[in-house]
Amino acid sequence: MPAHRIVFANEKGGSGKSTSAVHVAIALASAGRRVAAIDLDTRQRTLGRYLDNRAAMAKRLGQELPGARYDTFDPARGMPIAQRIEELADGMDVIVIDTPGRDDDHVRAAISMADTLVTPINDSFVDLDLIGQVDAETFKVTRPSFYAEIVWDARKARGKRDGATVDWIVLRNRLQHLEARNMRRVAAALGELSKRVGFRTIPGLSERVIYRELFPKGLTLLDLGVIGAEAGMGHIAARQELRELVAGLQLPAMEPTARIAEPA
């Protein structure tokens, strides 16, 4: 059975895309899945550097950490992106694909290969504008945006190529920073837009310092027991967010309620 392809894509930076991609990859590996990952952002390579840091930490600790086979895509090598993704995914259950915050041919090719497309957004009208335009007075959606059209074209290409569908998920990050009225307005606009362009929404990761602090070590919320760190209330809440995120993906390779291993 071919690896399930999860593509994290958003043209806007700062949405928590790479952080979400890394944590999903490690969560699935911790649950016993064979995971590959590829970073299409050749310049910034946040996912690649995160996993480099993880490999270095495992070496320092002298123990194995759940991880992924990974690479950073380099167009200069002359290999088509589809071929590199297929090579890396060979023998894996899941491949996580992190894309740069821009539109290019490689990103569009990756989206057209997705089984699950995840678009993380900060829960605001600024980020919502990426998917659909909203009337300033009524907050009603007036029309889908350019990015929604890109996804629509990619989904059509996928359907034409092999008859498969792309499950498009909008991941609502940093929800706790919104005041209640604005949150309801964004939620209503997303609900209206989801019916028009065909995505579903799930809650994502909050804006927690924890995630940024773990990056240099290459660790995730599932590794705190490895380094003997105490799990505070913030860590416990963040781990629950991660569980809900992975369950919300509803991956066919694992049950939606599959247990993510609890750190020691």
Short mmCIF file of N, CA and C in Angstrom, two decimals, residues 112-233:
data_model
loop_
_atom_site.label_atom_id
_atom_site.label_comp_id
_atom_site.label_asym_id
_atom_site.label_seq_id
_atom_site.Cartn_x
_atom_site.Cartn_y
_atom_site.Cartn_z
N SER A 112 -0.92 18.60 -5.68
CA SER A 112 -1.66 17.71 -6.58
C SER A 112 -1.40 16.24 -6.26
N MET A 113 -0.37 15.96 -5.44
CA MET A 113 -0.07 14.58 -5.04
C MET A 113 -0.66 14.25 -3.67
N ALA A 114 -1.22 15.25 -2.99
CA ALA A 114 -1.65 15.07 -1.60
C ALA A 114 -2.83 14.11 -1.49
N ASP A 115 -2.81 13.31 -0.43
CA ASP A 115 -4.01 12.61 0.00
C ASP A 115 -4.73 13.47 1.04
N THR A 116 -3.92 14.09 1.91
CA THR A 116 -4.44 15.03 2.90
C THR A 116 -3.67 16.33 2.74
N LEU A 117 -4.38 17.42 2.49
CA LEU A 117 -3.77 18.74 2.38
C LEU A 117 -4.13 19.54 3.61
N VAL A 118 -3.12 19.99 4.36
CA VAL A 118 -3.34 20.75 5.59
C VAL A 118 -2.90 22.19 5.37
N THR A 119 -3.81 23.13 5.54
CA THR A 119 -3.49 24.55 5.42
C THR A 119 -3.64 25.19 6.80
N PRO A 120 -2.52 25.37 7.52
CA PRO A 120 -2.62 26.03 8.83
C PRO A 120 -2.83 27.53 8.65
N ILE A 121 -3.72 28.09 9.46
CA ILE A 121 -3.90 29.55 9.46
C ILE A 121 -3.96 30.03 10.90
N ASN A 122 -3.45 31.23 11.12
CA ASN A 122 -3.73 31.91 12.37
C ASN A 122 -5.19 32.34 12.28
N ASP A 123 -5.93 32.15 13.32
CA ASP A 123 -7.38 32.34 13.24
C ASP A 123 -7.74 33.82 13.20
N SER A 124 -7.55 34.43 12.04
CA SER A 124 -7.85 35.85 11.89
C SER A 124 -8.31 36.11 10.47
N PHE A 125 -8.92 37.28 10.25
CA PHE A 125 -9.37 37.62 8.90
C PHE A 125 -8.20 37.89 7.96
N VAL A 126 -7.04 38.24 8.51
CA VAL A 126 -5.85 38.44 7.69
C VAL A 126 -5.47 37.13 7.02
N ASP A 127 -5.43 36.06 7.81
CA ASP A 127 -5.08 34.75 7.25
C ASP A 127 -6.22 34.15 6.44
N LEU A 128 -7.45 34.40 6.86
CA LEU A 128 -8.61 33.89 6.13
C LEU A 128 -8.65 34.43 4.71
N ASP A 129 -8.11 35.63 4.52
CA ASP A 129 -8.10 36.24 3.19
C ASP A 129 -7.34 35.40 2.18
N LEU A 130 -6.43 34.55 2.67
CA LEU A 130 -5.71 33.64 1.79
C LEU A 130 -6.68 32.72 1.06
N ILE A 131 -7.78 32.34 1.74
CA ILE A 131 -8.71 31.36 1.18
C ILE A 131 -9.94 32.02 0.58
N GLY A 132 -10.43 33.07 1.24
CA GLY A 132 -11.62 33.73 0.73
C GLY A 132 -11.72 35.17 1.18
N GLN A 133 -12.31 36.01 0.35
CA GLN A 133 -12.47 37.42 0.67
C GLN A 133 -13.78 37.65 1.41
N VAL A 134 -13.72 38.55 2.42
CA VAL A 134 -14.84 38.77 3.31
C VAL A 134 -15.29 40.23 3.22
N ASP A 135 -16.61 40.46 3.19
CA ASP A 135 -17.15 41.81 3.17
C ASP A 135 -16.84 42.53 4.48
N ALA A 136 -16.37 43.79 4.38
CA ALA A 136 -15.92 44.54 5.55
C ALA A 136 -17.05 44.87 6.51
N GLU A 137 -18.27 44.98 6.00
CA GLU A 137 -19.41 45.35 6.85
C GLU A 137 -20.14 44.14 7.43
N THR A 138 -20.38 43.15 6.59
CA THR A 138 -21.21 42.02 7.02
C THR A 138 -20.39 40.81 7.47
N PHE A 139 -19.09 40.79 7.12
CA PHE A 139 -18.20 39.66 7.39
C PHE A 139 -18.63 38.39 6.65
N LYS A 140 -19.45 38.57 5.62
CA LYS A 140 -19.84 37.45 4.78
C LYS A 140 -18.80 37.23 3.70
N VAL A 141 -18.62 35.98 3.32
CA VAL A 141 -17.66 35.65 2.26
C VAL A 141 -18.20 36.14 0.93
N THR A 142 -17.39 36.89 0.18
CA THR A 142 -17.81 37.39 -1.12
C THR A 142 -17.33 36.50 -2.26
N ARG A 143 -16.12 35.95 -2.12
CA ARG A 143 -15.62 35.05 -3.16
C ARG A 143 -14.39 34.30 -2.66
N PRO A 144 -14.12 33.12 -3.21
CA PRO A 144 -12.87 32.42 -2.89
C PRO A 144 -11.67 33.22 -3.38
N SER A 145 -10.54 33.05 -2.74
CA SER A 145 -9.32 33.76 -3.12
C SER A 145 -8.46 32.91 -4.05
N PHE A 146 -7.34 33.51 -4.45
CA PHE A 146 -6.44 32.89 -5.42
C PHE A 146 -5.95 31.53 -4.94
N TYR A 147 -5.62 31.42 -3.65
CA TYR A 147 -5.09 30.16 -3.13
C TYR A 147 -6.12 29.04 -3.23
N ALA A 148 -7.38 29.37 -2.96
CA ALA A 148 -8.44 28.36 -3.08
C ALA A 148 -8.54 27.86 -4.52
N GLU A 149 -8.30 28.74 -5.47
CA GLU A 149 -8.33 28.35 -6.89
C GLU A 149 -7.15 27.43 -7.22
N ILE A 150 -5.98 27.71 -6.62
CA ILE A 150 -4.82 26.83 -6.82
C ILE A 150 -5.13 25.43 -6.33
N VAL A 151 -5.71 25.35 -5.12
CA VAL A 151 -6.05 24.05 -4.55
C VAL A 151 -7.10 23.35 -5.42
N TRP A 152 -8.08 24.10 -5.89
CA TRP A 152 -9.12 23.53 -6.76
C TRP A 152 -8.50 22.92 -8.01
N ASP A 153 -7.58 23.65 -8.64
CA ASP A 153 -6.91 23.14 -9.84
C ASP A 153 -6.10 21.89 -9.53
N ALA A 154 -5.41 21.89 -8.38
CA ALA A 154 -4.59 20.74 -8.00
C ALA A 154 -5.47 19.51 -7.74
N ARG A 155 -6.60 19.73 -7.11
CA ARG A 155 -7.51 18.61 -6.84
C ARG A 155 -8.08 18.04 -8.13
N LYS A 156 -8.38 18.92 -9.07
CA LYS A 156 -8.87 18.45 -10.38
C LYS A 156 -7.80 17.63 -11.08
N ALA A 157 -6.53 18.10 -11.00
CA ALA A 157 -5.42 17.38 -11.63
C ALA A 157 -5.26 16.00 -11.01
N ARG A 158 -5.40 15.94 -9.67
CA ARG A 158 -5.27 14.65 -8.99
C ARG A 158 -6.39 13.71 -9.42
N GLY A 159 -7.61 14.22 -9.47
CA GLY A 159 -8.73 13.39 -9.87
C GLY A 159 -8.60 12.87 -11.29
N LYS A 160 -8.09 13.72 -12.17
CA LYS A 160 -7.92 13.33 -13.57
C LYS A 160 -6.81 12.29 -13.71
N ARG A 161 -5.76 12.43 -12.86
CA ARG A 161 -4.61 11.53 -12.96
C ARG A 161 -4.92 10.12 -12.47
N ASP A 162 -5.53 9.99 -11.28
CA ASP A 162 -5.74 8.65 -10.74
C ASP A 162 -7.11 8.46 -10.08
N GLY A 163 -7.99 9.46 -10.22
CA GLY A 163 -9.34 9.32 -9.68
C GLY A 163 -9.44 9.52 -8.17
N ALA A 164 -8.33 9.87 -7.52
CA ALA A 164 -8.34 10.02 -6.06
C ALA A 164 -8.81 11.42 -5.67
N THR A 165 -9.24 11.54 -4.43
CA THR A 165 -9.66 12.84 -3.91
C THR A 165 -8.63 13.35 -2.91
N VAL A 166 -8.63 14.65 -2.71
CA VAL A 166 -7.74 15.29 -1.74
C VAL A 166 -8.59 15.80 -0.59
N ASP A 167 -8.29 15.32 0.61
CA ASP A 167 -8.99 15.79 1.81
C ASP A 167 -8.31 17.08 2.26
N TRP A 168 -8.99 18.22 2.04
CA TRP A 168 -8.40 19.52 2.37
C TRP A 168 -8.86 19.93 3.78
N ILE A 169 -7.88 20.19 4.64
CA ILE A 169 -8.15 20.56 6.03
C ILE A 169 -7.56 21.94 6.31
N VAL A 170 -8.36 22.82 6.87
CA VAL A 170 -7.85 24.11 7.36
C VAL A 170 -7.64 23.97 8.86
N LEU A 171 -6.40 24.15 9.27
CA LEU A 171 -5.98 23.97 10.66
C LEU A 171 -5.98 25.32 11.36
N ARG A 172 -6.86 25.47 12.35
CA ARG A 172 -7.01 26.77 13.02
C ARG A 172 -6.05 26.87 14.21
N ASN A 173 -4.91 27.50 13.97
CA ASN A 173 -3.91 27.67 15.02
C ASN A 173 -4.18 28.92 15.85
N ARG A 174 -3.64 28.92 17.08
CA ARG A 174 -3.62 30.10 17.96
C ARG A 174 -5.02 30.64 18.26
N LEU A 175 -5.95 29.76 18.50
CA LEU A 175 -7.33 30.16 18.75
C LEU A 175 -7.50 31.00 20.01
N GLN A 176 -6.68 30.73 21.05
CA GLN A 176 -6.93 31.39 22.33
C GLN A 176 -6.61 32.87 22.32
N HIS A 177 -6.02 33.38 21.24
CA HIS A 177 -5.68 34.80 21.19
C HIS A 177 -6.82 35.67 20.65
N LEU A 178 -7.91 35.04 20.24
CA LEU A 178 -9.03 35.80 19.70
C LEU A 178 -10.06 36.12 20.78
N GLU A 179 -10.59 37.32 20.71
CA GLU A 179 -11.73 37.59 21.60
C GLU A 179 -12.96 36.89 21.02
N ALA A 180 -13.94 36.64 21.88
CA ALA A 180 -15.04 35.73 21.54
C ALA A 180 -15.81 36.15 20.29
N ARG A 181 -16.12 37.45 20.14
CA ARG A 181 -16.93 37.89 18.99
C ARG A 181 -16.16 37.68 17.69
N ASN A 182 -14.88 38.03 17.69
CA ASN A 182 -14.08 37.85 16.49
C ASN A 182 -13.94 36.37 16.14
N MET A 183 -13.79 35.53 17.18
CA MET A 183 -13.67 34.09 16.94
C MET A 183 -14.93 33.55 16.27
N ARG A 184 -16.09 34.03 16.73
CA ARG A 184 -17.36 33.57 16.13
C ARG A 184 -17.47 34.03 14.68
N ARG A 185 -17.02 35.26 14.41
CA ARG A 185 -17.08 35.77 13.04
C ARG A 185 -16.17 34.96 12.10
N VAL A 186 -14.95 34.69 12.56
CA VAL A 186 -14.03 33.90 11.74
C VAL A 186 -14.60 32.50 11.53
N ALA A 187 -15.13 31.91 12.60
CA ALA A 187 -15.70 30.56 12.49
C ALA A 187 -16.87 30.53 11.51
N ALA A 188 -17.71 31.55 11.55
CA ALA A 188 -18.86 31.61 10.64
C ALA A 188 -18.40 31.75 9.19
N ALA A 189 -17.39 32.61 8.97
CA ALA A 189 -16.86 32.79 7.62
C ALA A 189 -16.23 31.51 7.10
N LEU A 190 -15.48 30.82 7.96
CA LEU A 190 -14.86 29.55 7.57
C LEU A 190 -15.93 28.51 7.24
N GLY A 191 -16.98 28.48 8.06
CA GLY A 191 -18.06 27.52 7.81
C GLY A 191 -18.73 27.75 6.47
N GLU A 192 -18.97 29.02 6.15
CA GLU A 192 -19.59 29.36 4.86
C GLU A 192 -18.66 29.02 3.70
N LEU A 193 -17.38 29.38 3.88
CA LEU A 193 -16.41 29.15 2.81
C LEU A 193 -16.14 27.67 2.59
N SER A 194 -16.16 26.89 3.68
CA SER A 194 -15.88 25.45 3.55
C SER A 194 -16.88 24.77 2.63
N LYS A 195 -18.14 25.23 2.66
CA LYS A 195 -19.17 24.65 1.80
C LYS A 195 -18.95 25.02 0.34
N ARG A 196 -18.38 26.19 0.12
CA ARG A 196 -18.18 26.67 -1.26
C ARG A 196 -16.96 26.05 -1.92
N VAL A 197 -15.87 25.87 -1.18
CA VAL A 197 -14.64 25.40 -1.82
C VAL A 197 -14.22 24.01 -1.34
N GLY A 198 -14.91 23.44 -0.35
CA GLY A 198 -14.70 22.04 -0.02
C GLY A 198 -13.54 21.72 0.88
N PHE A 199 -13.51 22.31 2.06
CA PHE A 199 -12.53 21.89 3.06
C PHE A 199 -13.25 21.67 4.37
N ARG A 200 -12.55 21.08 5.34
CA ARG A 200 -13.07 20.97 6.69
C ARG A 200 -12.07 21.60 7.65
N THR A 201 -12.53 22.01 8.81
CA THR A 201 -11.66 22.70 9.76
C THR A 201 -11.47 21.85 11.01
N ILE A 202 -10.24 21.92 11.56
CA ILE A 202 -9.96 21.27 12.84
C ILE A 202 -9.10 22.22 13.67
N PRO A 203 -9.16 22.11 15.00
CA PRO A 203 -8.31 22.96 15.84
C PRO A 203 -6.86 22.53 15.76
N GLY A 204 -5.96 23.51 15.81
CA GLY A 204 -4.54 23.22 15.70
C GLY A 204 -3.80 23.47 17.00
N LEU A 205 -2.62 24.08 16.89
CA LEU A 205 -1.74 24.30 18.03
C LEU A 205 -1.84 25.76 18.49
N SER A 206 -1.83 25.95 19.78
CA SER A 206 -1.87 27.30 20.33
C SER A 206 -0.50 27.96 20.21
N GLU A 207 -0.46 29.24 20.44
CA GLU A 207 0.81 29.98 20.45
C GLU A 207 1.45 29.76 21.82
N ARG A 208 2.29 28.75 21.90
CA ARG A 208 2.93 28.43 23.17
C ARG A 208 4.45 28.54 23.02
N VAL A 209 5.08 29.14 24.00
CA VAL A 209 6.55 29.27 24.00
C VAL A 209 7.20 27.90 23.95
N ILE A 210 6.50 26.90 24.48
CA ILE A 210 7.03 25.53 24.55
C ILE A 210 7.55 25.07 23.18
N TYR A 211 6.78 25.32 22.13
CA TYR A 211 7.16 24.83 20.81
C TYR A 211 8.48 25.46 20.34
N ARG A 212 8.64 26.75 20.55
CA ARG A 212 9.87 27.43 20.12
C ARG A 212 11.07 26.98 20.93
N GLU A 213 10.85 26.69 22.21
CA GLU A 213 11.96 26.27 23.07
C GLU A 213 12.48 24.88 22.71
N LEU A 214 11.62 24.04 22.17
CA LEU A 214 12.01 22.68 21.84
C LEU A 214 12.77 22.58 20.53
N PHE A 215 12.63 23.57 19.65
CA PHE A 215 13.23 23.50 18.31
C PHE A 215 14.74 23.26 18.33
N PRO A 216 15.56 24.02 19.11
CA PRO A 216 17.01 23.80 19.04
C PRO A 216 17.44 22.39 19.43
N LYS A 217 16.64 21.74 20.28
CA LYS A 217 16.95 20.36 20.70
C LYS A 217 16.38 19.33 19.74
N GLY A 218 15.51 19.77 18.84
CA GLY A 218 14.87 18.83 17.94
C GLY A 218 13.86 17.95 18.63
N LEU A 219 13.39 18.37 19.79
CA LEU A 219 12.45 17.57 20.57
C LEU A 219 11.02 18.06 20.36
N THR A 220 10.08 17.20 20.71
CA THR A 220 8.67 17.55 20.64
C THR A 220 8.07 17.36 22.03
N LEU A 221 6.79 17.65 22.14
CA LEU A 221 6.09 17.49 23.41
C LEU A 221 6.06 16.04 23.88
N LEU A 222 6.30 15.12 22.96
CA LEU A 222 6.26 13.70 23.30
C LEU A 222 7.57 13.18 23.85
N ASP A 223 8.60 14.05 23.90
CA ASP A 223 9.94 13.62 24.30
C ASP A 223 10.38 14.13 25.66
N LEU A 224 9.50 14.82 26.38
CA LEU A 224 9.94 15.47 27.62
C LEU A 224 10.49 14.49 28.63
N GLY A 225 9.92 13.29 28.68
CA GLY A 225 10.43 12.29 29.61
C GLY A 225 11.84 11.85 29.29
N VAL A 226 12.22 11.96 28.01
CA VAL A 226 13.55 11.55 27.58
C VAL A 226 14.64 12.39 28.24
N ILE A 227 14.35 13.68 28.42
CA ILE A 227 15.36 14.58 28.98
C ILE A 227 15.08 14.88 30.45
N GLY A 228 14.13 14.15 31.04
CA GLY A 228 13.85 14.32 32.45
C GLY A 228 13.16 15.62 32.81
N ALA A 229 12.47 16.22 31.85
CA ALA A 229 11.80 17.50 32.12
C ALA A 229 10.45 17.26 32.78
N GLU A 230 10.12 18.14 33.70
CA GLU A 230 8.82 18.09 34.35
C GLU A 230 7.75 18.57 33.37
N ALA A 231 6.63 17.88 33.34
CA ALA A 231 5.53 18.29 32.48
C ALA A 231 4.58 19.18 33.27
N GLY A 232 4.58 20.48 32.95
CA GLY A 232 3.68 21.41 33.61
C GLY A 232 2.32 21.40 32.94
N MET A 233 1.43 22.25 33.45
CA MET A 233 0.07 22.31 32.90
C MET A 233 0.08 22.72 31.44
#
